[in-house]
Coordinates of C-alpha atoms and ligand atoms in Angstrom, one line a residue:
X99 CA -8.1 -25.5 38.9
X100 CA -7.6 -23.3 42.0
X101 CA -8.9 -19.8 42.2
X102 CA -5.3 -18.5 42.1
X103 CA -4.4 -20.4 39.0
X104 CA -7.6 -19.3 37.3
X105 CA -6.7 -15.7 38.1
X106 CA -3.2 -16.3 36.7
X107 CA -4.6 -17.7 33.5
X108 CA -7.1 -14.8 33.3
X109 CA -4.2 -12.4 33.8
X110 CA -2.2 -14.0 31.0
X111 CA -5.3 -13.8 28.8
X112 CA -5.6 -10.2 29.5
X113 CA -2.0 -9.7 28.8
X114 CA -2.4 -11.4 25.5
X115 CA -5.5 -9.4 24.7
X116 CA -3.6 -6.2 25.2
X117 CA -0.7 -7.2 22.9
X118 CA -0.4 -4.6 20.1
X119 CA 2.1 -3.8 17.4
X120 CA 4.5 -2.2 19.9
X121 CA 5.0 -5.5 21.6
X122 CA 6.2 -7.0 18.3
X123 CA 8.5 -4.0 17.7
X124 CA 10.2 -4.6 21.0
X125 CA 12.5 -7.0 19.1
X126 CA 14.2 -4.0 17.7
X127 CA 13.1 -0.9 19.7
X128 CA 13.8 -2.5 23.1
X129 CA 16.2 -5.4 22.4
X130 CA 18.5 -3.6 19.9
X131 CA 18.5 -0.1 21.3
X132 CA 22.1 0.7 20.4
X133 CA 22.2 -1.0 17.0
X134 CA 21.8 1.2 13.9
X135 CA 18.5 0.3 12.4
X136 CA 17.7 2.9 9.9
X137 CA 19.5 4.8 7.1
X138 CA 17.8 7.8 5.5
X139 CA 19.8 10.1 3.2
X140 CA 23.1 10.6 4.9
X141 CA 21.7 10.1 8.5
X142 CA 21.6 6.9 10.5
X143 CA 19.5 6.1 13.5
X144 CA 19.7 3.5 16.2
X145 CA 16.5 1.7 17.2
X146 CA 16.8 3.4 20.6
X147 CA 16.8 6.8 18.8
X148 CA 13.7 5.8 16.7
X149 CA 11.9 4.8 19.9
X150 CA 12.9 8.0 21.7
X151 CA 11.8 10.2 18.8
X152 CA 8.4 8.5 18.7
X153 CA 8.0 8.9 22.5
X154 CA 8.7 12.6 22.0
X155 CA 6.2 12.8 19.2
X156 CA 3.6 11.0 21.2
X157 CA 4.0 13.4 24.0
X158 CA 3.7 16.3 21.6
X159 CA 0.5 14.9 20.1
X160 CA -0.9 14.2 23.5
X161 CA -0.1 17.7 24.6
X162 CA -2.0 19.0 21.6
X163 CA -5.1 17.2 22.8
X164 CA -4.9 13.9 20.8
X165 CA -6.7 11.0 22.5
X166 CA -7.2 7.4 21.6
X167 CA -9.5 7.0 18.6
X168 CA -8.7 10.5 17.1
X169 CA -7.5 10.5 13.5
X170 CA -4.3 12.0 12.3
X171 CA -3.9 12.5 8.5
X172 CA -0.4 12.4 7.2
X173 CA 0.5 13.8 3.7
X174 CA 4.2 13.1 3.5
X175 CA 6.8 11.6 1.3
X176 CA 9.0 9.0 2.9
X177 CA 10.9 10.5 5.8
X178 CA 11.9 9.7 9.3
X179 CA 9.1 11.8 10.7
X180 CA 6.6 9.5 8.9
X181 CA 8.0 6.7 11.1
X182 CA 7.9 8.9 14.3
X183 CA 4.3 9.7 13.6
X184 CA 3.2 6.2 12.9
X185 CA 4.8 4.9 16.1
X186 CA 3.5 7.8 18.1
X187 CA 0.0 7.1 16.9
X188 CA 0.4 3.4 17.7
X189 CA 1.4 4.2 21.2
X190 CA -1.4 6.6 21.8
X191 CA -4.2 4.7 20.1
X192 CA -4.5 7.5 17.6
X193 CA -5.6 6.3 14.2
X194 CA -3.1 6.9 11.5
X195 CA -4.5 8.0 8.1
X196 CA -1.8 8.2 5.4
X197 CA -2.7 10.2 2.2
X198 CA -1.0 9.5 -1.2
X199 CA 1.4 12.4 -1.7
X200 CA 0.4 12.5 -5.4
X201 CA -3.2 13.3 -4.6
X202 CA -4.5 16.7 -5.5
X203 CA -7.2 18.9 -3.9
X204 CA -10.2 16.9 -4.9
X205 CA -8.8 13.6 -3.6
X206 CA -7.3 15.1 -0.4
X207 CA -10.6 16.9 0.3
X208 CA -12.6 13.7 0.2
X209 CA -10.2 11.9 2.6
X210 CA -10.0 14.9 4.9
X211 CA -13.8 15.3 5.1
X212 CA -14.4 11.6 5.5
X213 CA -11.7 10.9 8.1
X214 CA -12.4 14.1 10.0
X215 CA -8.9 14.2 11.5
X216 CA -7.8 16.3 14.5
X217 CA -4.9 17.4 12.4
X218 CA -3.2 17.0 9.1
X219 CA 0.6 16.9 8.9
X220 CA 2.6 17.8 5.8
X221 CA 5.9 19.3 4.7
X222 CA 4.5 22.1 2.6
X223 CA 1.1 23.4 1.5
X224 CA -1.5 20.8 1.3
X225 CA -3.7 20.9 -1.9
X226 CA -7.0 22.5 -0.9
X227 CA -5.3 24.8 1.7
X228 CA -6.3 22.6 4.6
X229 CA -4.9 23.8 7.9
X230 CA -1.8 21.6 8.4
X231 CA 1.0 21.3 10.9
X232 CA 4.4 21.4 9.3
X233 CA 6.3 18.3 10.1
X234 CA 9.7 20.0 10.6
X235 CA 8.3 22.4 13.1
X236 CA 6.7 19.5 15.0
X237 CA 9.9 17.6 15.1
X238 CA 11.7 20.7 16.4
X239 CA 9.1 21.1 19.2
X240 CA 9.1 17.4 20.0
X241 CA 12.9 17.4 20.4
X242 CA 12.5 19.5 23.6
X243 CA 10.2 16.9 25.2
X244 CA 11.0 13.9 27.3
X245 CA 11.9 10.8 25.4
X246 CA 10.9 8.5 28.3
X247 CA 8.4 5.7 27.3
X248 CA 4.8 6.8 27.2
X249 CA 1.9 4.8 28.5
X250 CA 0.8 2.5 25.7
X251 CA -3.0 2.9 25.2
X252 CA -3.8 0.3 22.5
X253 CA -4.8 -3.3 22.3
X254 CA -4.7 -5.8 19.5
X255 CA -8.2 -4.9 18.4
X256 CA -7.5 -1.1 18.3
X257 CA -7.7 0.4 14.8
X258 CA -4.1 1.3 14.0
X259 CA -4.7 2.9 10.6
X260 CA -7.4 3.9 8.1
X261 CA -6.0 3.4 4.6
X262 CA -8.1 4.8 1.8
X263 CA -8.6 2.5 -1.2
X264 CA -10.0 3.7 -4.6
X265 CA -13.7 3.0 -4.5
X266 CA -15.7 1.4 -7.3
X267 CA -18.3 4.1 -6.8
X268 CA -15.8 6.9 -7.4
X269 CA -15.2 8.0 -3.9
X270 CA -12.5 6.1 -2.0
X271 CA -13.4 4.2 1.2
X272 CA -11.2 4.0 4.4
X273 CA -10.2 0.5 5.3
X274 CA -9.9 0.1 9.1
X275 CA -6.8 -2.0 9.9
X276 CA -6.3 -3.2 13.4
X277 CA -3.0 -3.8 15.3
X278 CA -3.8 -7.5 15.0
X279 CA -4.2 -7.3 11.3
X280 CA -0.7 -5.8 11.0
X281 CA 0.7 -8.2 13.5
X282 CA -0.5 -11.3 11.7
X283 CA 0.8 -9.9 8.4
X284 CA 4.2 -9.2 9.8
X285 CA 4.6 -12.5 11.6
X286 CA 3.5 -14.3 8.4
X287 CA 6.0 -12.6 6.2
X288 CA 8.9 -12.9 8.7
X289 CA 8.3 -16.6 9.0
X290 CA 7.5 -17.4 5.4
X291 CA 10.2 -15.2 3.8
X292 CA 12.8 -16.1 6.5
X293 CA 13.5 -12.5 7.5
X294 CA 16.2 -12.2 10.1
X295 CA 17.9 -9.5 12.1
X296 CA 21.0 -9.6 9.9
X297 CA 18.9 -8.8 6.8
X298 CA 19.3 -5.5 5.0
X299 CA 16.1 -4.1 3.5
X300 CA 16.1 -1.5 0.8
X301 CA 12.7 0.2 0.9
X302 CA 11.8 2.5 -2.0
X303 CA 8.0 2.1 -1.9
X304 CA 5.8 4.9 -0.7
X305 CA 5.0 4.5 3.0
X306 CA 1.5 5.9 2.5
X307 CA 0.4 2.5 1.0
X308 CA 0.2 -0.8 3.0
X309 CA 2.8 -2.4 0.7
X310 CA 5.6 -0.3 2.3
X311 CA 3.8 0.3 5.6
X312 CA 2.9 -3.2 6.6
X313 CA 5.4 -5.3 4.6
X314 CA 8.3 -2.8 4.8
X315 CA 8.1 -0.7 8.0
X316 CA 6.5 -3.3 10.2
X317 CA 8.6 -6.2 9.1
X318 CA 11.7 -4.1 9.6
X319 CA 10.7 -3.3 13.2
X320 CA 9.5 -6.8 14.0
X321 CA 12.7 -8.4 12.7
X322 CA 15.2 -5.8 13.9
X323 CA 16.9 -5.9 10.6
X324 CA 18.6 -2.8 9.0
X325 CA 16.6 -0.7 6.6
X326 CA 17.7 2.0 4.1
X327 CA 14.6 4.1 3.4
X328 CA 14.6 6.1 0.1
X329 CA 12.4 9.1 -0.4
X330 CA 11.1 7.4 -3.5
X331 CA 12.2 4.9 -6.2
X332 CA 14.1 6.8 -8.9
X333 CA 15.1 4.4 -11.6
X334 CA 18.1 6.4 -12.6
X335 CA 19.6 6.2 -9.1
X336 CA 18.4 2.7 -8.2
X337 CA 21.5 0.8 -9.1
X338 CA 23.7 3.1 -7.0
X339 CA 21.4 2.6 -4.0
X340 CA 21.7 -1.2 -4.4
X341 CA 25.4 -1.1 -4.8
X342 CA 26.2 1.2 -2.0
X343 CA 23.8 -0.4 0.5
X344 CA 24.1 -4.0 -0.6
X345 CA 20.7 -5.1 0.6
X346 CA 19.6 -8.7 1.1
X347 CA 15.9 -7.9 0.7
X348 CA 14.0 -5.8 -1.8
X349 CA 10.2 -5.4 -2.0
X350 CA 8.9 -3.8 -5.2
X351 CA 6.0 -3.4 -7.7
X352 CA 6.4 -4.8 -11.3
X353 CA 7.3 -1.4 -12.7
X354 CA 10.4 -1.3 -10.5
X355 CA 11.5 -4.7 -11.7
X356 CA 10.9 -3.7 -15.3
X357 CA 13.1 -0.6 -14.7
X358 CA 15.8 -2.7 -13.1
X359 CA 16.0 -4.8 -16.3
X360 CA 17.7 -1.7 -17.9
X361 CA 20.8 -2.3 -15.8
X362 CA 23.8 -3.7 -17.7
X363 CA 24.4 -7.4 -17.0
X364 CA 27.6 -7.0 -14.9
X365 CA 25.8 -4.4 -12.6
X366 CA 22.8 -6.7 -12.3
X367 CA 24.9 -9.7 -11.4
X368 CA 26.8 -7.6 -8.8
X369 CA 23.5 -6.5 -7.2
X370 CA 22.1 -10.0 -7.4
X371 CA 25.1 -11.4 -5.6
X372 CA 24.3 -9.7 -2.3
X373 CA 20.5 -10.1 -2.5
X374 CA 18.8 -13.0 -0.8
X375 CA 15.2 -12.2 -1.8
X376 CA 13.3 -10.0 -4.3
X377 CA 9.6 -9.9 -3.6
X378 CA 7.0 -8.4 -6.0
X379 CA 3.4 -7.5 -5.7
X380 CA 0.6 -4.9 -6.0
X381 CA 0.1 -5.7 -9.7
X382 CA 0.6 -8.7 -12.0
X383 CA 4.3 -9.5 -12.7
X384 CA 4.5 -10.5 -16.4
X385 CA 6.1 -14.0 -16.8
X386 CA 8.6 -12.6 -19.3
X387 CA 9.8 -10.1 -16.7
X388 CA 10.3 -12.9 -14.2
X389 CA 12.3 -14.8 -16.8
X390 CA 14.5 -11.9 -17.9
X391 CA 15.1 -10.9 -14.3
X392 CA 16.2 -14.4 -13.5
X393 CA 18.6 -14.4 -16.4
X394 CA 20.1 -11.0 -15.5
X395 CA 20.1 -11.0 -11.7
X396 CA 20.2 -14.8 -11.1
X397 CA 17.2 -14.6 -8.9
X398 CA 13.6 -15.9 -9.1
X399 CA 11.4 -13.0 -7.9
X400 CA 8.9 -14.2 -5.3
X401 CA 5.5 -13.0 -6.3
X402 CA 2.7 -12.5 -3.7
X403 CA -0.8 -11.1 -3.6
X404 CA -2.3 -8.7 -1.2
X405 CA -4.9 -5.9 -0.8
X406 CA -5.3 -2.9 1.4
X407 CA -8.3 -4.5 3.1
X408 CA -6.5 -7.8 3.8
X409 CA -2.8 -7.1 3.7
X410 CA -1.0 -10.2 2.4
X411 CA -3.1 -13.2 1.4
X412 CA -1.2 -15.5 -0.8
X413 CA 2.5 -15.9 -1.5
X414 CA 4.9 -18.1 -3.5
X415 CA 7.0 -20.2 -1.1
X416 CA 10.5 -19.2 0.0
X417 CA 11.6 -22.8 -0.2
X418 CA 9.9 -24.8 -3.0
X419 CA 8.7 -23.8 -6.4
X420 CA 8.0 -20.2 -7.2
X421 CA 5.6 -20.7 -10.1
X422 CA 5.7 -18.1 -12.8
X423 CA 2.4 -16.4 -13.4
X424 CA 1.0 -17.6 -10.0
X425 CA 0.8 -15.7 -6.7
X426 CA 1.5 -19.0 -4.8
X427 CA -0.2 -20.6 -1.8
X428 CA -2.4 -19.1 1.0
X429 CA -0.3 -17.7 3.8
X430 CA -0.6 -19.4 7.2
X431 CA -3.9 -18.9 9.0
X432 CA -5.6 -17.6 5.8
X433 CA -8.4 -19.5 4.1
X434 CA -8.9 -18.9 0.4
X435 CA -11.7 -20.1 -1.8
X436 CA -12.7 -19.5 -5.4
X437 CA -16.4 -18.8 -5.7
X438 CA -18.7 -18.9 -8.8
X439 CA -21.4 -16.3 -9.6
X440 CA -23.9 -18.6 -7.9
X441 CA -22.0 -18.3 -4.7
X442 CA -20.7 -21.9 -4.7
X443 CA -17.0 -22.9 -4.6
X444 CA -15.6 -24.0 -8.0
X445 CA -13.2 -26.9 -8.7
X446 CA -9.5 -26.9 -9.6
X447 CA -8.7 -24.9 -12.7
X448 CA -12.1 -23.1 -12.8
X449 CA -12.2 -19.3 -12.6
X450 CA -14.2 -17.5 -10.0
X451 CA -13.9 -14.7 -7.5
X452 CA -11.2 -15.0 -4.8
X453 CA -12.7 -15.0 -1.3
X454 CA -10.4 -14.7 1.8
X455 CA -10.9 -15.2 5.5
X456 CA -8.5 -14.9 8.3
X457 CA -7.0 -12.6 11.1
X458 CA -5.4 -10.5 8.4
X459 CA -8.8 -9.3 7.1
X460 CA -9.7 -5.7 8.0
X461 CA -12.4 -4.7 10.4
X462 CA -14.6 -2.8 7.9
X463 CA -14.8 0.5 6.0
X464 CA -14.8 3.6 8.1
X465 CA -18.4 5.0 8.5
X466 CA -19.6 2.7 5.7
X467 CA -21.7 0.0 7.3
X468 CA -23.5 -1.0 4.1
X469 CA -20.3 -1.2 2.0
X470 CA -18.8 -3.3 4.8
X471 CA -21.7 -5.6 4.9
X472 CA -21.6 -6.0 1.1
X473 CA -17.9 -6.7 1.1
X474 CA -18.4 -10.0 3.1
X475 CA -20.2 -13.3 2.5
X476 CA -20.4 -16.0 5.2
X477 CA -17.4 -14.5 7.0
X478 CA -15.3 -14.3 3.8
X479 CA -14.1 -11.0 2.3
X480 CA -15.0 -10.8 -1.4
X481 CA -11.8 -9.5 -3.0
X482 CA -13.2 -8.6 -6.4
X483 CA -10.2 -10.4 -8.0
X484 CA -10.8 -13.3 -10.3
X485 CA -8.6 -16.3 -10.1
X486 CA -8.2 -20.1 -10.1
X487 CA -6.2 -22.7 -8.2
X488 CA -4.2 -25.5 -9.8
X489 CA -3.9 -29.0 -8.7
X490 CA -0.9 -28.1 -6.4
X491 CA -2.9 -25.4 -4.7
X492 CA -1.2 -22.5 -6.4
X493 CA -3.4 -19.5 -7.2
X494 CA -3.3 -17.5 -10.4
X495 CA -5.1 -14.2 -10.7
X496 CA -6.7 -13.4 -14.0
X497 CA -8.3 -10.0 -13.7
X498 CA -10.9 -8.1 -11.7
X499 CA -14.6 -8.2 -11.5
X500 CA -14.6 -4.4 -11.7
X501 CA -12.6 -2.5 -14.3
X502 CA -9.8 -1.4 -11.9
X503 CA -6.7 -0.1 -13.6
X504 CA -3.3 -0.6 -11.9
X505 CA -0.6 1.7 -13.1
X506 CA 2.9 1.4 -11.7
X507 CA 1.3 -0.3 -8.7
X508 CA -1.2 2.6 -8.1
X509 CA -4.9 1.8 -8.3
X510 CA -7.2 3.8 -10.5
X511 CA -11.0 3.3 -10.7
X512 CA -12.1 4.5 -14.1
X513 CA -15.4 5.7 -12.6
X514 CA -13.6 8.3 -10.5
X515 CA -11.9 9.8 -13.6
X516 CA -15.1 9.6 -15.6
X517 CA -17.1 11.5 -13.0
X518 CA -14.4 14.2 -12.9
X519 CA -14.3 14.5 -16.7
X520 CA -18.1 14.7 -17.0
X521 CA -17.9 17.8 -14.8
X522 CA -15.7 19.6 -17.3
X523 CA -16.7 21.8 -20.2
X524 CA -16.9 20.0 -23.6
X525 CA -17.6 16.5 -22.3
X526 CA -20.9 15.0 -23.1
X527 CA -20.1 11.4 -22.4
X528 CA -16.9 9.7 -21.4
X529 CA -15.4 6.2 -20.8
X530 CA -12.0 5.6 -19.3
X531 CA -10.2 2.3 -19.9
X532 CA -6.9 0.7 -18.9
X533 CA -4.6 0.1 -21.8
X534 CA -1.5 -2.2 -21.7
X535 CA 1.8 -0.4 -21.1
X536 CA 5.3 -1.9 -21.2
X537 CA 6.6 -0.2 -18.1
X538 CA 3.6 0.8 -15.9
X539 CA 1.5 -2.4 -16.7
X540 CA -1.5 -0.3 -17.6
X541 CA -2.3 3.4 -18.2
X542 CA -5.7 5.1 -18.4
X543 CA -7.1 6.4 -21.7
X544 CA -10.2 8.5 -22.0
X545 CA -12.8 8.3 -24.8
X546 CA -14.7 11.5 -25.0
X547 CA -18.0 12.3 -26.8
X548 CA -17.6 16.0 -27.2
X549 CA -19.9 19.0 -27.1
X550 CA -18.9 22.0 -29.2
X551 CA -16.8 23.6 -26.4
X552 CA -14.4 20.6 -26.1
X553 CA -10.8 21.8 -25.8
X554 CA -8.5 18.8 -25.2
X555 CA -5.5 20.9 -24.0
X556 CA -7.7 22.6 -21.4
X557 CA -9.2 19.3 -20.4
X558 CA -5.7 17.8 -19.9
X559 CA -4.7 20.9 -17.9
X560 CA -7.7 20.5 -15.6
X561 CA -6.8 16.8 -15.0
X562 CA -3.2 17.9 -14.1
X563 CA -4.6 20.4 -11.7
X564 CA -7.1 18.2 -10.0
X565 CA -6.0 14.5 -10.3
X566 CA -3.0 12.6 -9.1
X567 CA -0.4 12.3 -11.9
X568 CA -0.9 8.5 -12.4
X569 CA -4.7 9.1 -12.9
X570 CA -4.3 11.5 -15.8
X571 CA -5.4 9.8 -19.1
X572 CA -2.4 9.3 -21.3
X573 CA -4.6 9.9 -24.3
X574 CA -7.9 11.6 -25.0
X575 CA -9.7 9.9 -27.9
X576 CA -12.6 11.9 -29.3
X577 CA -15.4 9.6 -30.5
X578 CA -18.9 10.2 -32.0
X579 CA -20.6 7.9 -29.5
X580 CA -19.8 5.2 -27.0
X581 CA -20.7 1.6 -27.9
X582 CA -23.5 0.6 -25.5
X583 CA -25.6 -2.5 -24.8
X584 CA -29.3 -2.4 -25.2
X585 CA -29.4 -1.5 -21.5
X586 CA -27.1 1.4 -22.0
X587 CA -24.0 -0.1 -20.4
X588 CA -20.8 1.1 -22.2
X589 CA -19.0 -1.8 -23.9
X590 CA -15.5 -0.8 -23.2
X591 CA -14.0 -3.7 -25.1
X592 CA -15.5 -2.3 -28.4
X593 CA -13.7 1.0 -28.2
X594 CA -11.1 1.7 -30.9
X595 CA -7.4 1.2 -30.0
X596 CA -5.9 4.5 -28.6
X597 CA -3.3 6.6 -30.3
X598 CA -0.6 7.9 -28.1
Ligands
LIG248 C1 5.6 8.1 -8.7 N1 5.6 9.4 -8.8 C2 5.9 10.0 -7.7 C3 6.2 9.0 -6.8 N2 6.0 7.8 -7.5 N3 6.0 11.3 -7.3 C4 6.4 11.5 -6.1 N4 6.6 10.6 -5.1 C5 6.5 9.3 -5.5 N5 6.7 8.4 -4.6 C6 5.2 10.1 -10.1 C7 6.2 10.9 -10.8 O1 6.3 12.2 -10.4 C8 5.8 10.8 -12.3 O2 4.7 11.7 -12.5 C9 5.2 9.4 -12.3 O3 4.8 9.1 -11.0 C10 6.1 8.3 -12.8 O4 7.4 8.5 -12.3 P1 8.7 7.9 -12.9 O5 9.9 8.5 -12.3 O6 8.7 7.8 -14.4 O7 8.6 6.5 -12.2 P2 8.5 5.0 -12.8 O8 9.9 4.6 -13.1 O9 7.4 4.9 -13.8 O10 8.1 4.3 -11.5 C11 6.9 4.6 -10.8 C12 6.9 3.9 -9.4 C13 5.7 4.4 -8.7 C14 8.2 4.4 -8.6 C15 7.0 2.4 -9.6 O11 4.6 4.0 -9.6 C16 5.5 3.7 -7.4 O12 6.1 4.1 -6.4 N6 4.6 2.7 -7.3 C17 4.3 2.0 -6.0 C18 2.9 2.1 -5.7 C19 2.6 1.2 -4.4 O13 3.3 1.2 -3.5 N7 1.5 0.5 -4.5 C20 1.1 -0.4 -3.4 C21 -0.4 -0.3 -3.2 P3 4.5 12.3 -14.0 O14 3.9 11.2 -14.8 O15 3.5 13.4 -13.7 O16 5.8 12.8 -14.4 S1 -0.8 -1.4 -1.9 C22 -1.3 -2.7 -2.7 O17 -1.4 -2.7 -3.9 C23 -1.5 -4.1 -2.1 C24 -1.7 -4.1 -0.6 C25 -0.3 -4.9 -2.4 O18 -0.6 -6.0 -2.9 O19 0.8 -4.4 -2.2
LIG249 P1 -5.0 -2.0 -3.2 O1 -6.4 -1.8 -3.3 O2 -4.2 -0.9 -3.6 O3 -4.7 -2.7 -2.0 O4 -4.7 -3.1 -4.4 C1 -5.0 -4.4 -4.3 C2 -5.2 -5.0 -5.7 O5 -3.9 -5.1 -6.3 C3 -5.7 -6.5 -5.6 O6 -7.0 -6.5 -5.4 C4 -5.2 -7.0 -6.9 O7 -6.1 -6.7 -7.9 C5 -3.9 -6.3 -7.1 N1 -2.7 -7.1 -6.8 C6 -2.0 -7.1 -5.7 N2 -1.0 -8.0 -5.8 C7 -1.1 -8.6 -7.1 C8 -0.4 -9.6 -7.8 N3 0.7 -10.2 -7.3 N4 -0.8 -9.9 -9.1 C9 -1.9 -9.3 -9.6 N5 -2.6 -8.3 -8.9 C10 -2.2 -8.0 -7.7

């Protein structure tokens, strides 16, 4: 090979190495500038307008001193500015740190201190009175700036976002997700779920979680389809949104599908008639919901499995059998194995921990080297989920190694609530467990061994003040003592059934 051709290959390689999310968004932001891409409330936006707004926002952030590698915390409900900010950060190499809007002071404080952001952006006061830039004012200021393209300062390996996951030790850890992680996830979903530019995506999930961010926002921009973004999913209004927008695609958590079963059959059939694909994930979809939904909407929901740390891992096929109760087959490029306690892979039908490896897997936990090291074994990420594979290669999840509770698709680590309750007056000992719930999947219940100053009303008020709404125990059961093993470990399965 001549020197010139080696140089050309090297150049190409460099070009490849510098690909980032923005290159994959060019399908919409560049190629479909004049097409309407987004509906939000009564407003519509062309892809060109979305691109221009984010260029203005990037200029504003840069003007305020943001540099590649700085963190920006965003505490926002779904809105167009959320998209402006995500894109602006991607362009500048600024690390985007979304915070769950339901979090209260205690939870926000942890993320703020851990991520150490250059700024925090919100619509109103942020719990904890952290200094914040008000998003509407930012947009007003950005509007006056040039919307010409900015210099893209990121590569595939740049960290695009740090997304906080509930930690087993009580404090949540920030998962560092690179541009390449998001790219692989988006390309996989577009290919495997056959997403095309003439699709219409109804997105009601919160953008602060990767379900909406990576599967919703990124897939929308990579495919160039049209998206209606809702501020949030409100089950009373959901049918109207479906009927007026006539989406072809919907991504939801099981609670949303359970809520949709409330629709009268004729409305359900009408909604189903324009839909091409309903996808469900974030928590187990009960087999009876899949069956009832099929009967009412004439659609077999496609269930898939993901995690913040890995984005999407396993999915039922678009063509081919969508097996009820399973999460399907590993997505392209992703290796999955089921591993026993002794670290060895198990056979078909045997339960073990799900390990995954692939370009979708995160880079590590922000500032947590030890936790990162412990999270991997021989290059595989240890998910903490238990599951098994059947003879056709379909995976079924059957619980967690830890006692994670998933309520409405939001994760809750009992330890975090237990630590909080132990700090309150009247609580000598406490155990928090997940109890089955028809709509939310599970809800937390607290078992409290009281001291003489226990006042349950006050305790509940404290929870309301300091914890996200989905973490507040739905019942407080007062018990004389907690059942423990000889080693002192609480045997949660021996606790009495809760009274609601
Ligand atoms: C729920 N609430 C909210 C929101 N969502 N408040 C503000 N903004 C929101 N987006 C609060 C309500 O105020 C209420 O609080 C409580 O939650 C329940 O609300 P309700 O109207 O009764 O809603 P629902 O019909 O029960 O439905 C809840 C929901 C919500 C819309 C399904 O749970 C939700 O958006 N879940 C999605 C979570 C998600 O995106 N998870 C993905 C994680 P109160 O009780 O005080 O009245 S990422 C992940 O898991 C991996 C990667 C994966 O595989 O996807
Ligand atoms: P998160 O930490 O919020 O990313 O939540 C990831 C967890 O959600 C996984 O580890 C699983 O326990 C759970 N999860 C996601 N999708 C599914 C699914 N389809 N079925 C059961 N659990 C799921």
